[in-house]
Amino acid sequence: MKFTVNRQSFIKKLNDVSRAISTKTTIPILTGLKLEVTSNEITFTGSDTDISIETTLRADDENAELNVEEAGNIVLPARFFGEIVKRLPEATMTVAVKEGFQANITSGAAAFTINGLDANSYPHLPEIESDDEVTLAGDVFRDIINTTVIAVSNQESRPILTGVHFTLAGDQFTAVATDSHRLSQRKVTLPTPATETHDVIIPGKSLVELSRMIGEDSTDVKMRLAENQVLFLLGDTSFYSRLLEGNYPDTSRLIPSESDTTMEISAPTLLSAIERASLLSHESRNNVVKITLKGEEKSATIFGNSPDVGAVEENLSAISLEGSDLEISFNPDYLKDALRSFGQSQIKLSFTSALRPFTLVPSEDEQNFIQLITPVRTF
Amino acid sequence: MKFTVNRQSFIKKLNDVSRAISTKTTIPILTGLKLEVTSNEITFTGSDTDISIETTLRADDENAELNVEEAGNIVLPARFFGEIVKRLPEATMTVAVKEGFQANITSGAAAFTINGLDANSYPHLPEIESDDEVTLAGDVFRDIINTTVIAVSNQESRPILTGVHFTLAGDQFTAVATDSHRLSQRKVTLPTPATETHDVIIPGKSLVELSRMIGEDSTDVKMRLAENQVLFLLGDTSFYSRLLEGNYPDTSRLIPSESDTTMEISAPTLLSAIERASLLSHESRNNVVKITLKGEEKSATIFGNSPDVGAVEENLSAISLEGSDLEISFNPDYLKDALRSFGQSQIKLSFTSALRPFTLVPSEDEQNFIQLITPVRTF
């Protein structure tokens, strides 16, 4: 195996697959980066068994300056190899594997020799052969992930809740996550209906990495589902994730259909006030903020306090406030996460009583995006 | 006590004194920020007993928008008060202390009440009355600190070596630091000779904070020395540090006066090569890099290796190389720190033998700046 390549192009691909490579794995070969070199391309693979990423650098990409002298495969220690590549002196570098699994890396006057491993010992990636492919715009899909993944559970006691539940039926694509204290649900209508019905739970951690890979690009993301794996295709990159097994709880019955008090307000205005109130609730043992709604004054008063440190009170004017007066207490961190997911929008909050969950929806799109928060009993 | 002030101007001063405020102190009142308000200014004080910082916000500073309604003093929990001030909704805020030590902080609709402490319980800052003041340009002094403080010891076993040794005699100002493995020494000629001779050891940690406060400004820094304290004056800010007690070792005899091999090379070129070699030495147990100098070829060959991971070799051309051939091994991290302190300069390295310390000086100023490194015996 021997090739010369532009270092920056190589580093970009190496960074992409490095997202899947953990230094903490118990399987030594998975701390490695697999390189498969053919006459016209290099395929990079990284995996931590939960997530696997594969990407390709092609000789027909002019920036790659790729020149393959001899094909071959090798697994190199990923973190260490990456540090070497980043610190080489010249714009291009040459990687050669002669005998055994020792790789020579040269660039200018610098010559490294590092010990690799046999690429034949690297685990095979799952094979997903599926004709049923769903295509989503990158920015839409990233937004769906980022607004739902906030509500997944971090507790391994109920593993199923550490994932986001995706359902696909006809042209309706739904994502929902809940940690049993709060819930986030998004719905999207697909331009082309899917031919099959799907119901899968994807680990939140996989989705966070996937969302980072989509980045600011709005390139299409293609999703292919198999029995226990999902494959996302982003240009030259394949992103595999395992699925969570089990039945996701029925969340539709958690969302209240009626309300006694509704308030419309700007999301960033409410967010700033809740951030201030949480400064105090964080200093207290139970981390609770109280909100008092008065219909007549169209006012929402936010209270936070900590016996040791002090108290805060802030009076906000709602755009509209209808229904019964109400006093309700909740974990402000849940409300902050929910409010951030609405960006600069105007939102509608709907309350039933001090002990029943309340919901937040964007005023302009009440049907397709909902955040739900369970209050805290303080009496 | 009651005043209204521009929040950004207040935050700037608060950040300055916060450098001296530790959350880990065993003296509770020192987690606080002391505010002393008179009719025309606010004085901010923070201290961790090693370092104390005092600064003033004046009513005649237009950006401060300071309006004092009632004078008074208070100590407020620094970290928490700072977080509140940074998150207030309006451009200005009002702070009022009515009864007890409770402070009301208001801005727009937000109203905080926080518990403070009696300012009379706050420790007094040292009084330094000294006519003998040394004035240094800010950027020069910051550079002296940053190039010497790298060589202070982190080991509390010999506390004296955790400081930088400053001596002042006539117009000669000298700073030297050593951790017994390496040494860094700077000399500066003062425009105005000092009237007294001084010999003090300032803790490295104090100097790092001071250097950050000087920032990119090149405003003059005035230094006043007392028996066990030093005071630096930077505009409206006073920075106090305790001095280390004891006798600093005589370092002048450590610097060799002769050499057998000298090499001139560009500091950044050598630095890059040493950084690459240290990637491998860091993976090995003894963290040693070897350099081989050959006068005939004017070449310096750098070797790094780790039995488990691999090896690197890099051949550099020296600008000049005179004297005996030599092979010498050393901790590359010491050499990296030293090389960084020379920036983009051309430097001269002088060696005596494989077991004697070697020195680095800038080619353009051999007398006033020297870095010394002790080699490692590898045979």
PDB file of C-alpha atoms in Angstrom, chain A residues 79-80 83-84 87-89 109-115 276 279-280 283 307-315, chain B residues 79-80 83-84 87-89 109-115 276 279-280 283 307-315:
ATOM      1  CA  ARG A  79      -5.918   9.494  17.766  1.00  0.00           C
ATOM      2  CA  PHE A  80      -2.181   9.169  17.462  1.00  0.00           C
ATOM      3  CA  GLU A  83      -2.039  14.037  15.726  1.00  0.00           C
ATOM      4  CA  ILE A  84       0.867  13.122  13.460  1.00  0.00           C
ATOM      5  CA  ARG A  87       1.566  18.311  12.657  1.00  0.00           C
ATOM      6  CA  LEU A  88       3.357  17.300   9.448  1.00  0.00           C
ATOM      7  CA  PRO A  89       5.396  20.078   7.815  1.00  0.00           C
ATOM      8  CA  ALA A 109      12.071  16.032   6.213  1.00  0.00           C
ATOM      9  CA  ALA A 110       9.825  14.290   8.760  1.00  0.00           C
ATOM     10  CA  ALA A 111       9.597  10.494   8.632  1.00  0.00           C
ATOM     11  CA  PHE A 112       7.371   8.569  11.026  1.00  0.00           C
ATOM     12  CA  THR A 113       7.132   4.802  11.400  1.00  0.00           C
ATOM     13  CA  ILE A 114       4.068   3.632  13.330  1.00  0.00           C
ATOM     14  CA  ASN A 115       2.686   0.233  14.217  1.00  0.00           C
ATOM     15  CA  ARG A 276     -32.528  34.782  35.811  1.00  0.00           C
ATOM     16  CA  LEU A 279     -29.824  31.491  39.088  1.00  0.00           C
ATOM     17  CA  LEU A 280     -31.570  31.393  42.458  1.00  0.00           C
ATOM     18  CA  GLU A 283     -28.674  27.607  44.727  1.00  0.00           C
ATOM     19  CA  PRO A 307     -33.300  30.684  51.568  1.00  0.00           C
ATOM     20  CA  ASP A 308     -29.498  31.097  51.912  1.00  0.00           C
ATOM     21  CA  VAL A 309     -28.820  33.389  49.022  1.00  0.00           C
ATOM     22  CA  GLY A 310     -31.827  35.535  48.157  1.00  0.00           C
ATOM     23  CA  ALA A 311     -34.832  35.840  45.868  1.00  0.00           C
ATOM     24  CA  VAL A 312     -35.908  37.213  42.494  1.00  0.00           C
ATOM     25  CA  GLU A 313     -39.265  38.379  41.180  1.00  0.00           C
ATOM     26  CA  GLU A 314     -40.012  39.506  37.648  1.00  0.00           C
ATOM     27  CA  ASN A 315     -43.272  40.638  36.120  1.00  0.00           C
TER      28      ASN A 315
ATOM     29  CA  ARG B  79     -19.659  34.588  41.614  1.00  0.00           C
ATOM     30  CA  PHE B  80     -23.398  34.686  42.184  1.00  0.00           C
ATOM     31  CA  GLU B  83     -23.983  35.958  37.205  1.00  0.00           C
ATOM     32  CA  ILE B  84     -26.983  38.085  38.121  1.00  0.00           C
ATOM     33  CA  ARG B  87     -28.092  38.371  32.965  1.00  0.00           C
ATOM     34  CA  LEU B  88     -30.047  41.538  33.834  1.00  0.00           C
ATOM     35  CA  PRO B  89     -32.386  42.760  31.080  1.00  0.00           C
ATOM     36  CA  ALA B 109     -38.867  44.292  35.433  1.00  0.00           C
ATOM     37  CA  ALA B 110     -36.327  42.067  37.235  1.00  0.00           C
ATOM     38  CA  ALA B 111     -35.869  42.560  40.982  1.00  0.00           C
ATOM     39  CA  PHE B 112     -33.328  40.490  42.937  1.00  0.00           C
ATOM     40  CA  THR B 113     -32.801  40.486  46.697  1.00  0.00           C
ATOM     41  CA  ILE B 114     -29.543  38.879  47.785  1.00  0.00           C
ATOM     42  CA  ASN B 115     -27.873  38.404  51.140  1.00  0.00           C
ATOM     43  CA  ARG B 276       6.429  16.115  16.147  1.00  0.00           C
ATOM     44  CA  LEU B 279       4.191  12.982  19.899  1.00  0.00           C
ATOM     45  CA  LEU B 280       6.200   9.767  20.157  1.00  0.00           C
ATOM     46  CA  GLU B 283       3.754   7.649  24.344  1.00  0.00           C
ATOM     47  CA  PRO B 307       8.656   0.890  21.524  1.00  0.00           C
ATOM     48  CA  ASP B 308       4.870   0.251  21.427  1.00  0.00           C
ATOM     49  CA  VAL B 309       3.837   2.879  18.958  1.00  0.00           C
ATOM     50  CA  GLY B 310       6.622   3.731  16.529  1.00  0.00           C
ATOM     51  CA  ALA B 311       9.415   6.188  15.804  1.00  0.00           C
ATOM     52  CA  VAL B 312      10.142   9.482  14.067  1.00  0.00           C
ATOM     53  CA  GLU B 313      13.291  10.924  12.558  1.00  0.00           C
ATOM     54  CA  GLU B 314      13.708  14.381  11.078  1.00  0.00           C
ATOM     55  CA  ASN B 315      16.754  16.014   9.577  1.00  0.00           C
TER      56      ASN B 315
END
